[in-house]
Short mmCIF file of C-alpha atoms in Angstrom, two decimals:
data_model
loop_
_atom_site.label_atom_id
_atom_site.label_comp_id
_atom_site.label_asym_id
_atom_site.label_seq_id
_atom_site.Cartn_x
_atom_site.Cartn_y
_atom_site.Cartn_z
CA MET A 1 10.95 -13.55 9.69
CA SER A 2 11.23 -10.51 6.99
CA LYS A 3 11.68 -7.38 7.64
CA LEU A 4 8.77 -5.12 7.47
CA THR A 5 8.45 -2.44 5.38
CA THR A 6 7.09 0.98 4.79
CA LYS A 7 4.52 0.23 2.82
CA GLN A 8 3.69 -2.75 5.13
CA VAL A 9 3.65 -1.10 8.06
CA ALA A 10 2.05 2.64 6.80
CA PRO A 11 -2.06 0.89 6.91
CA PHE A 12 -2.05 0.16 10.22
CA LEU A 13 -0.03 3.29 11.74
CA VAL A 14 -2.38 5.62 9.41
CA LEU A 15 -5.56 3.50 10.92
CA ALA A 16 -3.79 3.12 14.42
CA GLY A 17 -4.11 7.53 13.96
CA VAL A 18 -7.24 7.23 13.19
CA ALA A 19 -8.39 5.42 16.39
CA ILE A 20 -6.67 7.47 19.03
CA ALA A 21 -7.97 10.70 17.43
CA SER A 22 -11.59 9.28 17.62
CA LEU A 23 -10.92 9.28 21.72
CA PHE A 24 -10.80 13.40 21.45
CA ILE A 25 -13.74 14.05 19.55
CA PRO A 26 -16.41 15.04 22.46
CA SER A 27 -19.97 13.38 22.75
CA LEU A 28 -22.80 15.41 22.13
CA PRO A 29 -26.26 14.56 23.20
CA ASN A 30 -28.88 13.33 20.28
CA PHE A 31 -30.79 15.79 18.73
CA ASP A 32 -34.17 16.29 20.72
CA ASP A 33 -37.24 16.86 17.60
CA GLY A 34 -39.59 17.63 20.24
CA GLY A 35 -42.02 14.51 18.62
CA LYS A 36 -42.52 17.01 16.25
CA LEU A 37 -39.83 15.88 13.07
CA TYR A 38 -39.82 12.32 13.08
CA SER A 39 -41.75 9.52 10.88
CA ALA A 40 -41.55 6.46 13.03
CA ALA A 41 -42.62 4.46 9.72
CA ASP A 42 -39.63 6.56 7.55
CA ILE A 43 -37.09 5.63 10.34
CA ALA A 44 -38.70 2.00 10.34
CA TRP A 45 -38.10 1.92 6.28
CA ILE A 46 -34.88 3.77 6.08
CA VAL A 47 -32.93 1.51 8.07
CA VAL A 48 -34.20 -1.05 6.35
CA ALA A 49 -33.06 0.14 3.32
CA THR A 50 -29.99 1.18 4.56
CA ALA A 51 -29.61 -2.85 5.31
CA LEU A 52 -30.60 -3.58 1.97
CA VAL A 53 -28.24 -1.25 0.46
CA PHE A 54 -24.98 -2.85 2.37
CA LEU A 55 -26.76 -6.46 1.46
CA MET A 56 -25.71 -5.20 -2.46
CA THR A 57 -22.16 -5.48 -1.81
CA PRO A 58 -21.93 -9.53 -0.81
CA GLY A 59 -24.25 -9.70 -3.68
CA LEU A 60 -21.53 -7.96 -5.78
CA ALA A 61 -18.93 -10.02 -4.30
CA PHE A 62 -21.14 -13.58 -5.38
CA PHE A 63 -21.85 -12.03 -9.03
CA TYR A 64 -18.21 -11.07 -9.87
CA GLY A 65 -16.57 -14.23 -8.15
CA GLY A 66 -18.21 -16.20 -9.99
CA MET A 67 -17.78 -14.90 -13.37
CA VAL A 68 -13.94 -14.50 -12.96
CA HIS A 69 -11.11 -17.80 -13.08
CA ARG A 70 -11.41 -19.99 -10.18
CA LYS A 71 -7.96 -18.92 -9.10
CA ASN A 72 -8.68 -16.17 -9.29
CA VAL A 73 -12.32 -16.72 -6.70
CA ILE A 74 -11.63 -15.31 -3.94
CA SER A 75 -8.89 -12.55 -4.60
CA THR A 76 -11.71 -11.21 -6.31
CA MET A 77 -14.80 -11.24 -4.01
CA ILE A 78 -12.44 -9.56 -1.49
CA LYS A 79 -12.63 -6.44 -3.48
CA SER A 80 -15.43 -5.49 -3.23
CA VAL A 81 -15.86 -6.50 0.51
CA VAL A 82 -12.79 -4.53 1.49
CA ALA A 83 -14.87 -1.94 0.59
CA ALA A 84 -16.94 -1.37 4.00
CA GLY A 85 -13.97 -1.25 5.60
CA VAL A 86 -12.02 1.32 4.38
CA VAL A 87 -15.34 3.43 3.12
CA SER A 88 -17.16 2.83 6.83
CA ILE A 89 -14.10 4.58 8.31
CA LEU A 90 -13.35 7.04 5.69
CA TRP A 91 -17.05 8.23 5.95
CA ILE A 92 -16.76 8.62 9.63
CA VAL A 93 -13.68 10.67 9.71
CA VAL A 94 -14.18 13.10 6.56
CA GLY A 95 -16.30 11.13 3.39
CA PHE A 96 -20.06 13.04 5.17
CA SER A 97 -18.61 15.68 5.16
CA LEU A 98 -16.80 16.07 2.11
CA CYS A 99 -20.65 14.80 0.48
CA PHE A 100 -23.10 17.04 2.38
CA GLY A 101 -20.88 19.07 4.28
CA ASP A 102 -21.51 23.18 3.99
CA SER A 103 -20.57 23.98 0.24
CA ILE A 104 -17.54 25.04 -0.91
CA GLY A 105 -18.78 26.90 -4.21
CA GLY A 106 -21.10 24.21 -5.61
CA PHE A 107 -18.04 21.85 -6.08
CA ILE A 108 -17.33 19.80 -2.48
CA GLY A 109 -18.28 19.72 1.19
CA ASN A 110 -16.25 20.98 3.65
CA PRO A 111 -14.44 18.26 5.13
CA GLY A 112 -14.61 20.05 9.07
CA THR A 113 -18.38 20.03 8.78
CA PHE A 114 -19.38 16.69 10.22
CA ALA A 115 -15.32 15.47 10.87
CA PHE A 116 -15.28 11.97 12.76
CA PHE A 117 -19.35 12.77 12.92
CA LYS A 118 -19.04 15.84 14.74
CA GLY A 119 -22.99 16.76 15.52
CA VAL A 120 -24.23 14.45 13.10
CA THR A 121 -25.89 12.42 15.88
CA SER A 122 -26.79 15.56 17.45
CA GLY A 123 -27.65 17.65 14.53
CA ALA A 124 -30.88 18.74 13.28
CA PRO A 125 -32.30 16.25 10.41
CA TRP A 126 -31.29 16.49 6.37
CA SER A 127 -33.21 19.21 4.65
CA LEU A 128 -34.11 17.35 1.94
CA ALA A 129 -35.04 14.12 4.59
CA PRO A 130 -36.66 16.46 7.05
CA THR A 131 -38.54 12.94 9.03
CA ILE A 132 -35.34 11.12 9.42
CA PRO A 133 -32.45 11.43 12.00
CA LEU A 134 -29.47 13.33 10.20
CA GLY A 135 -27.30 10.10 11.29
CA LEU A 136 -29.92 7.69 9.43
CA PHE A 137 -28.80 9.56 6.41
CA ALA A 138 -25.76 9.99 6.66
CA LEU A 139 -25.49 5.50 7.25
CA PHE A 140 -28.24 5.33 4.29
CA GLN A 141 -25.74 7.28 1.86
CA LEU A 142 -22.45 5.78 3.23
CA MET A 143 -23.57 2.68 1.44
CA PHE A 144 -23.91 3.97 -1.94
CA ALA A 145 -20.68 4.94 -1.35
CA ILE A 146 -19.33 1.12 -0.04
CA ILE A 147 -20.73 -0.57 -3.07
CA THR A 148 -19.56 2.57 -5.64
CA PRO A 149 -15.73 1.46 -5.47
CA GLY A 150 -16.33 -2.35 -5.37
CA LEU A 151 -18.06 -2.15 -9.03
CA VAL A 152 -14.95 -1.09 -10.14
CA VAL A 153 -13.22 -4.29 -9.38
CA GLY A 154 -14.67 -6.57 -12.28
CA ALA A 155 -13.01 -4.50 -14.83
CA VAL A 156 -9.40 -5.13 -13.56
CA ALA A 157 -9.60 -7.67 -11.68
CA GLU A 158 -7.13 -11.05 -11.83
CA ARG A 159 -4.74 -8.75 -12.26
CA ILE A 160 -3.96 -6.30 -9.77
CA ARG A 161 -2.50 -5.89 -6.46
CA PHE A 162 -4.76 -6.12 -3.54
CA THR A 163 -2.82 -3.27 -1.45
CA ALA A 164 -3.05 -1.31 -4.36
CA TYR A 165 -6.87 -1.71 -4.81
CA ILE A 166 -6.98 -0.88 -1.39
CA LEU A 167 -5.23 2.46 -2.18
CA PHE A 168 -7.34 3.37 -5.21
CA ILE A 169 -10.68 2.61 -2.66
CA ALA A 170 -9.15 5.25 -0.74
CA LEU A 171 -8.42 8.19 -3.02
CA PHE A 172 -11.56 7.36 -5.53
CA SER A 173 -13.60 8.09 -2.45
CA LEU A 174 -12.84 10.74 -1.88
CA LEU A 175 -10.95 12.46 -5.25
CA VAL A 176 -13.97 10.94 -7.21
CA TYR A 177 -17.59 9.68 -5.49
CA ALA A 178 -17.55 12.83 -2.89
CA PRO A 179 -17.76 15.57 -5.75
CA ILE A 180 -19.79 13.42 -8.14
CA ALA A 181 -22.37 13.11 -4.93
CA HIS A 182 -22.10 16.96 -3.44
CA TRP A 183 -22.77 18.01 -7.29
CA THR A 184 -25.41 16.20 -7.47
CA TRP A 185 -26.79 15.12 -3.98
CA HIS A 186 -26.16 18.86 -2.10
CA PRO A 187 -28.72 21.29 -2.58
CA GLU A 188 -25.64 24.09 -3.14
CA GLY A 189 -24.10 21.41 -5.59
CA PHE A 190 -24.18 22.87 -8.56
CA LEU A 191 -25.74 20.08 -10.82
CA PHE A 192 -28.61 19.96 -8.41
CA LYS A 193 -28.58 23.80 -9.31
CA MET A 194 -28.76 23.15 -12.78
CA GLY A 195 -31.48 20.87 -12.49
CA VAL A 196 -30.00 17.59 -12.83
CA LEU A 197 -32.28 14.45 -11.71
CA ASP A 198 -30.60 11.62 -10.38
CA PHE A 199 -32.96 9.63 -8.16
CA ALA A 200 -30.52 6.93 -6.25
CA GLY A 201 -27.42 7.17 -8.54
CA GLY A 202 -26.81 6.65 -12.00
CA THR A 203 -24.10 9.38 -12.31
CA VAL A 204 -23.04 9.36 -8.35
CA VAL A 205 -22.38 5.32 -8.46
CA HIS A 206 -22.41 3.58 -12.07
CA ILE A 207 -21.43 6.35 -14.28
CA SER A 208 -18.13 7.04 -11.89
CA ALA A 209 -17.46 3.35 -11.22
CA GLY A 210 -17.95 2.34 -15.07
CA CYS A 211 -15.66 5.54 -16.21
CA ALA A 212 -13.19 4.77 -13.32
CA ALA A 213 -13.13 0.67 -14.25
CA LEU A 214 -12.38 1.88 -18.12
CA ALA A 215 -9.61 3.62 -17.01
CA GLY A 216 -8.34 0.63 -14.62
CA ALA A 217 -8.61 -1.79 -17.58
CA LEU A 218 -6.47 0.90 -19.72
CA VAL A 219 -3.73 1.81 -17.70
CA LEU A 220 -3.09 -2.41 -15.76
CA LYS A 221 -3.08 -3.20 -19.84
CA ARG A 222 -4.10 -6.44 -20.56
CA ARG A 223 -3.92 -9.78 -19.00
CA GLN A 224 -1.54 -12.80 -20.58
CA VAL A 225 -4.98 -14.73 -21.26
CA HIS A 226 -6.95 -11.60 -22.75
CA LEU A 227 -3.40 -11.81 -25.22
CA ASP A 228 -3.39 -15.18 -25.49
CA HIS A 229 -7.46 -15.09 -26.82
CA LYS A 230 -7.74 -17.92 -23.66
CA GLU A 231 -11.24 -18.57 -23.24
CA ILE A 232 -11.76 -18.18 -19.15
CA PRO A 233 -14.79 -20.07 -18.27
CA PRO A 234 -17.08 -18.68 -15.23
CA ALA A 235 -15.45 -20.91 -11.68
CA ASN A 236 -19.17 -20.93 -10.11
CA ILE A 237 -22.53 -19.56 -12.38
CA PRO A 238 -24.91 -20.52 -9.15
CA TYR A 239 -22.34 -17.86 -7.43
CA VAL A 240 -23.21 -15.30 -9.81
CA LEU A 241 -26.78 -16.16 -9.86
CA ILE A 242 -26.76 -16.18 -5.97
CA GLY A 243 -24.79 -12.59 -6.23
CA THR A 244 -27.97 -11.02 -9.32
CA GLY A 245 -30.80 -12.31 -6.57
CA LEU A 246 -28.89 -10.54 -3.68
CA LEU A 247 -28.39 -7.53 -6.16
CA TRP A 248 -32.04 -7.38 -7.25
CA PHE A 249 -32.98 -7.67 -3.92
CA GLY A 250 -30.65 -5.01 -2.04
CA TRP A 251 -31.94 -3.20 -5.45
CA PHE A 252 -34.71 -2.09 -3.94
CA GLY A 253 -33.71 -0.52 -0.40
CA PHE A 254 -30.67 0.95 -3.05
CA ASN A 255 -33.59 2.86 -5.30
CA ALA A 256 -37.45 2.27 -3.11
CA GLY A 257 -35.04 3.63 0.44
CA SER A 258 -33.84 7.10 -2.20
CA ALA A 259 -37.53 8.41 -1.64
CA LEU A 260 -36.42 9.21 1.97
CA GLY A 261 -39.44 7.84 3.26
CA ALA A 262 -42.46 5.39 3.35
CA ASN A 263 -44.57 6.72 1.08
CA ALA A 264 -46.30 6.59 -2.47
CA LEU A 265 -42.69 7.35 -3.97
CA ALA A 266 -40.82 4.59 -2.13
CA VAL A 267 -43.84 1.85 -3.62
CA GLY A 268 -43.53 3.13 -7.26
CA ALA A 269 -39.47 3.20 -7.18
CA PHE A 270 -39.86 -0.22 -5.71
CA ALA A 271 -42.27 -1.29 -9.04
CA THR A 272 -40.00 0.86 -11.62
CA THR A 273 -36.50 -0.89 -10.45
CA ASN A 274 -38.28 -4.49 -10.67
CA THR A 275 -39.68 -3.99 -13.89
CA ALA A 276 -36.54 -2.76 -15.40
CA ALA A 277 -34.84 -5.33 -14.14
CA ALA A 278 -37.29 -8.06 -15.49
CA ALA A 279 -37.66 -6.08 -18.87
CA ALA A 280 -33.51 -6.46 -19.32
CA GLY A 281 -32.76 -10.20 -18.01
CA LEU A 282 -35.69 -11.45 -20.60
CA SER A 283 -34.63 -8.50 -23.11
CA TRP A 284 -30.56 -9.81 -22.88
CA MET A 285 -31.87 -13.36 -22.88
CA PHE A 286 -33.87 -12.96 -26.42
CA PHE A 287 -31.52 -11.01 -27.90
CA ASP A 288 -29.00 -13.38 -27.28
CA VAL A 289 -31.01 -16.06 -29.06
CA LEU A 290 -31.78 -13.71 -31.62
CA ARG A 291 -28.16 -13.51 -32.35
CA GLY A 292 -27.60 -17.43 -32.24
CA LYS A 293 -26.79 -18.23 -28.59
CA LYS A 294 -28.99 -20.60 -26.25
CA PRO A 295 -30.29 -18.93 -23.38
CA SER A 296 -28.17 -18.84 -20.45
CA VAL A 297 -28.15 -18.28 -17.09
CA LEU A 298 -25.21 -15.08 -17.32
CA GLY A 299 -27.13 -13.65 -20.30
CA PHE A 300 -30.15 -13.14 -18.00
CA CYS A 301 -28.43 -12.21 -14.64
CA ILE A 302 -26.16 -9.77 -16.82
CA GLY A 303 -29.78 -8.23 -18.41
CA ALA A 304 -31.38 -7.87 -15.57
CA VAL A 305 -28.21 -6.16 -13.41
CA VAL A 306 -28.08 -3.15 -16.68
CA GLY A 307 -31.43 -2.98 -16.33
CA LEU A 308 -31.26 -2.03 -12.50
CA VAL A 309 -28.35 0.31 -13.34
CA ALA A 310 -30.31 1.84 -16.28
CA ILE A 311 -33.84 2.47 -14.28
CA THR A 312 -31.78 3.59 -10.97
CA PRO A 313 -31.40 7.35 -11.83
CA ALA A 314 -35.05 7.11 -12.92
CA ALA A 315 -36.60 5.05 -10.27
CA GLY A 316 -38.29 8.16 -8.74
CA PHE A 317 -39.27 10.29 -11.39
CA VAL A 318 -40.41 7.73 -14.10
CA ALA A 319 -44.03 6.08 -14.62
CA ILE A 320 -44.13 2.08 -14.11
CA PRO A 321 -44.84 1.73 -17.71
CA GLN A 322 -41.61 3.11 -19.01
CA SER A 323 -39.12 1.00 -16.94
CA ILE A 324 -40.08 -1.55 -18.81
CA PHE A 325 -39.13 0.50 -22.43
CA ILE A 326 -35.73 1.34 -19.98
CA GLY A 327 -34.96 -1.69 -19.03
CA THR A 328 -35.81 -3.35 -22.52
CA THR A 329 -32.98 -0.76 -24.47
CA ALA A 330 -30.61 -0.74 -22.01
CA ALA A 331 -29.77 -4.47 -21.82
CA ILE A 332 -30.06 -4.33 -25.82
CA ILE A 333 -27.16 -1.65 -25.55
CA SER A 334 -25.25 -2.39 -23.05
CA ASN A 335 -25.27 -6.29 -24.89
CA MET A 336 -24.21 -4.63 -27.95
CA ALA A 337 -21.38 -2.85 -26.25
CA VAL A 338 -19.53 -5.57 -24.50
CA TYR A 339 -19.89 -7.71 -28.10
CA TYR A 340 -17.69 -4.99 -29.39
CA LYS A 341 -15.40 -4.92 -26.62
CA GLN A 342 -14.85 -8.50 -27.68
CA LYS A 343 -13.08 -7.56 -30.12
CA SER A 344 -10.93 -5.13 -29.51
CA SER A 345 -8.35 -4.78 -27.37
CA LEU A 346 -9.88 -3.50 -24.09
CA ASP A 347 -10.01 -5.99 -21.32
CA ASP A 348 -12.13 -4.86 -19.35
CA THR A 349 -12.49 -8.45 -17.39
CA LEU A 350 -16.08 -8.24 -16.64
CA ASP A 351 -17.25 -6.04 -18.41
CA VAL A 352 -17.98 -2.97 -15.70
CA PHE A 353 -17.80 -0.34 -18.68
CA PRO A 354 -20.40 -1.51 -20.86
CA CYS A 355 -22.83 -2.39 -18.60
CA HIS A 356 -22.26 0.02 -15.51
CA GLY A 357 -20.41 3.15 -17.47
CA ILE A 358 -23.10 2.25 -20.79
CA GLY A 359 -25.99 1.68 -18.49
CA GLY A 360 -25.77 4.69 -15.80
CA MET A 361 -25.67 6.72 -18.97
CA VAL A 362 -28.53 4.99 -20.89
CA GLY A 363 -30.30 5.94 -17.57
CA MET A 364 -29.34 9.60 -17.35
CA LEU A 365 -31.06 10.21 -20.34
CA MET A 366 -33.77 8.01 -20.68
CA THR A 367 -34.32 10.19 -17.26
CA GLY A 368 -34.01 13.59 -19.35
CA ILE A 369 -36.55 11.68 -21.97
CA PHE A 370 -39.22 9.89 -19.66
CA ALA A 371 -39.41 12.12 -16.01
CA THR A 372 -42.63 13.36 -15.05
CA LYS A 373 -43.90 15.63 -12.72
CA SER A 374 -47.12 13.59 -12.25
CA VAL A 375 -45.04 10.97 -11.09
CA ASN A 376 -42.32 13.08 -8.73
CA GLY A 377 -43.90 17.07 -8.03
CA ALA A 378 -39.55 17.23 -7.50
CA GLY A 379 -39.03 16.28 -10.59
CA ALA A 380 -39.23 17.57 -14.36
CA ASP A 381 -40.87 16.51 -17.25
CA GLY A 382 -38.30 14.93 -19.95
CA LEU A 383 -38.39 15.31 -23.39
CA PHE A 384 -41.41 12.87 -24.05
CA TYR A 385 -43.62 14.99 -22.55
CA GLY A 386 -42.11 18.46 -24.70
CA ASN A 387 -39.53 19.23 -22.24
CA ALA A 388 -36.50 19.35 -24.28
CA ALA A 389 -34.46 21.60 -22.21
CA PHE A 390 -33.55 19.00 -19.51
CA PHE A 391 -33.11 16.28 -21.51
CA PHE A 392 -30.03 18.39 -22.41
CA THR A 393 -29.29 19.50 -18.81
CA GLN A 394 -29.17 15.43 -18.48
CA VAL A 395 -26.79 15.50 -21.07
CA LYS A 396 -24.42 17.95 -19.91
CA ALA A 397 -23.98 16.31 -16.35
CA LEU A 398 -23.61 13.00 -18.08
CA ALA A 399 -20.53 14.52 -20.52
CA ILE A 400 -19.17 16.63 -16.83
CA VAL A 401 -19.62 13.35 -14.70
CA VAL A 402 -18.19 11.01 -17.31
CA GLY A 403 -14.99 13.91 -18.12
CA TYR A 404 -14.31 13.83 -14.66
CA SER A 405 -14.05 10.50 -13.13
CA PHE A 406 -12.96 9.00 -16.59
CA ILE A 407 -9.31 11.69 -15.34
CA VAL A 408 -9.66 11.41 -12.48
CA SER A 409 -9.55 7.74 -11.99
CA PHE A 410 -6.65 7.56 -14.31
CA ALA A 411 -4.88 9.73 -13.02
CA ILE A 412 -4.66 8.13 -9.56
CA PHE A 413 -4.33 4.49 -10.79
CA LYS A 414 -1.39 6.28 -12.81
CA PHE A 415 -0.14 7.86 -9.17
CA ILE A 416 -0.53 4.16 -7.50
CA ASN A 417 1.50 2.75 -10.30
CA PHE A 418 3.95 5.30 -9.94
CA ILE A 419 4.56 4.76 -5.49
CA LEU A 420 3.72 0.78 -5.74
CA PRO A 421 3.05 -1.59 -8.26
CA LEU A 422 0.28 -1.68 -9.55
CA ARG A 423 -0.29 -5.18 -10.91
CA VAL A 424 0.93 -8.51 -10.05
CA THR A 425 4.04 -9.98 -11.88
CA VAL A 426 3.66 -12.59 -14.83
CA GLU A 427 4.23 -15.36 -12.06
CA GLU A 428 2.01 -14.46 -9.26
CA GLU A 429 -1.09 -13.96 -12.50
CA GLU A 430 0.02 -17.20 -13.54
CA MET A 431 -0.54 -18.56 -9.90
CA GLY A 432 -3.62 -17.19 -9.02
CA LEU A 433 -3.98 -13.79 -7.35
CA ASP A 434 -6.08 -15.76 -4.70
CA GLU A 435 -2.90 -18.08 -3.58
CA SER A 436 -0.13 -14.97 -4.43
CA GLN A 437 -2.08 -11.75 -2.81
CA HIS A 438 -3.69 -14.23 -0.26
CA ASN A 439 -2.37 -17.16 0.88
CA GLU A 440 -5.80 -19.11 0.26
CA LYS A 441 -7.95 -20.95 -2.30
CA TYR A 442 -11.06 -21.46 -3.46
CA THR A 443 -11.45 -25.48 -3.26
CA GLN A 444 -14.43 -25.83 -4.85
CA GLY A 445 -14.04 -28.37 -7.34
CA THR A 446 -11.55 -30.24 -6.32
CA LEU A 447 -11.22 -34.11 -4.86
CA ILE A 448 -8.85 -34.94 -2.15
CA LEU A 449 -7.63 -38.11 -3.01
CA SER A 450 -4.97 -40.79 -0.83
CA LYS A 451 -1.62 -41.34 -2.22
CA ASN A 452 0.90 -43.32 -0.65
CA GLY A 453 -1.14 -42.68 2.74
CA LYS A 454 -1.26 -39.17 2.74
CA MET A 455 -4.45 -37.17 1.62
CA ALA A 456 -3.93 -35.01 -1.44
CA GLU A 457 -5.98 -32.23 -3.25
CA GLU A 458 -6.19 -32.49 -6.73
CA GLU A 459 -7.94 -30.23 -9.26
CA MET A 460 -11.09 -32.38 -10.75
CA PRO A 461 -10.17 -33.29 -15.03
CA VAL A 462 -12.48 -31.39 -16.91
CA GLY A 463 -15.60 -34.22 -16.97
CA THR A 464 -14.99 -36.12 -14.35
CA PHE A 465 -19.08 -35.67 -13.67
#
């Protein structure tokens, strides 16, 4: 057995330290609303919505896992799913406090406000969600924090070390996600006070992840297959279809759940979410046909996800008919962005920046255009309704979040690369990350053959079936 290094021991020691520290956190009784505050219907819906948003993380794993080379399927999928472990622990210890704790100058929450969930179950409801327990609000928000670093995986797939990505998840969650969430969703956050509207995470989730993906692709540089201009066939297109279905299904909790109650606003957000996804899937597929391609499963799936991304900030602020325009337009813009990215030297493996980053930007701008108080009185009227000032508020927020998330994420990737290797070796990349990083293998597409009395696994030649 080889001697363990500090880098191998450190993750376990950190987790053990957190586990021991948790023993000394006092248990307090649940908050008693006296039967006056909580709504059973709201609680039931947000519990369901929380579970739906969690489902998006394995859905994302299928979505990404189906598109990479078959020797990198498992490594790609686990990088999305492992965020559920890392972020869940961070969220309890300090993450929720940084996002929704007592505001420090409108920029970050006090890390001690809810440290180790102190005062969460015993505390009064969140001011913007008065009919559900604070603990439920915290768990709902956790699911957003989990999926955000998981989105970045697609840009750095097939070449980043697993241990390095674990560290990225932790640093990104604390230094990028938490501040932006605080700015946008905390009543004392400076973007919130500016009047910025982001219903379910256009800035907080998609722009931040998209810009981090761009930073990661630039720091990691190009894969060997990208340098050699080799086209990598997707490992399993049915996986992509399954992932799209799970994402679409879970997104109803993502957007409609952000109404934070079982009400008409949730119904409207549910409808705009479905409509934009449908329009975007068709738009991407039909636009491909206009460019001389055949309609493809991948095209519809990617387009639908882009529509879901774009409607996210707008879902509870725009009317249902306008969501068709938002989905259709976002798909065309992202499709063109992917086209031009493919002609560049940028190796964003699964087009995370063109789809999530640019899709989120389009969604924020469309919110600035089509938001209307007739849908949500707590919102604003957009440019389409004569309010240019609100549109420029959205533009300013977009610029701030893009600049911050890209610069800090770039610094995070550089820092990780300084303290431990960020990228696998050439030999490990050629072998595939499933085997080199996890000693596991995606076996679908192989044949078990008998040779000299022994069973052996061999890859099926192209065109076998």
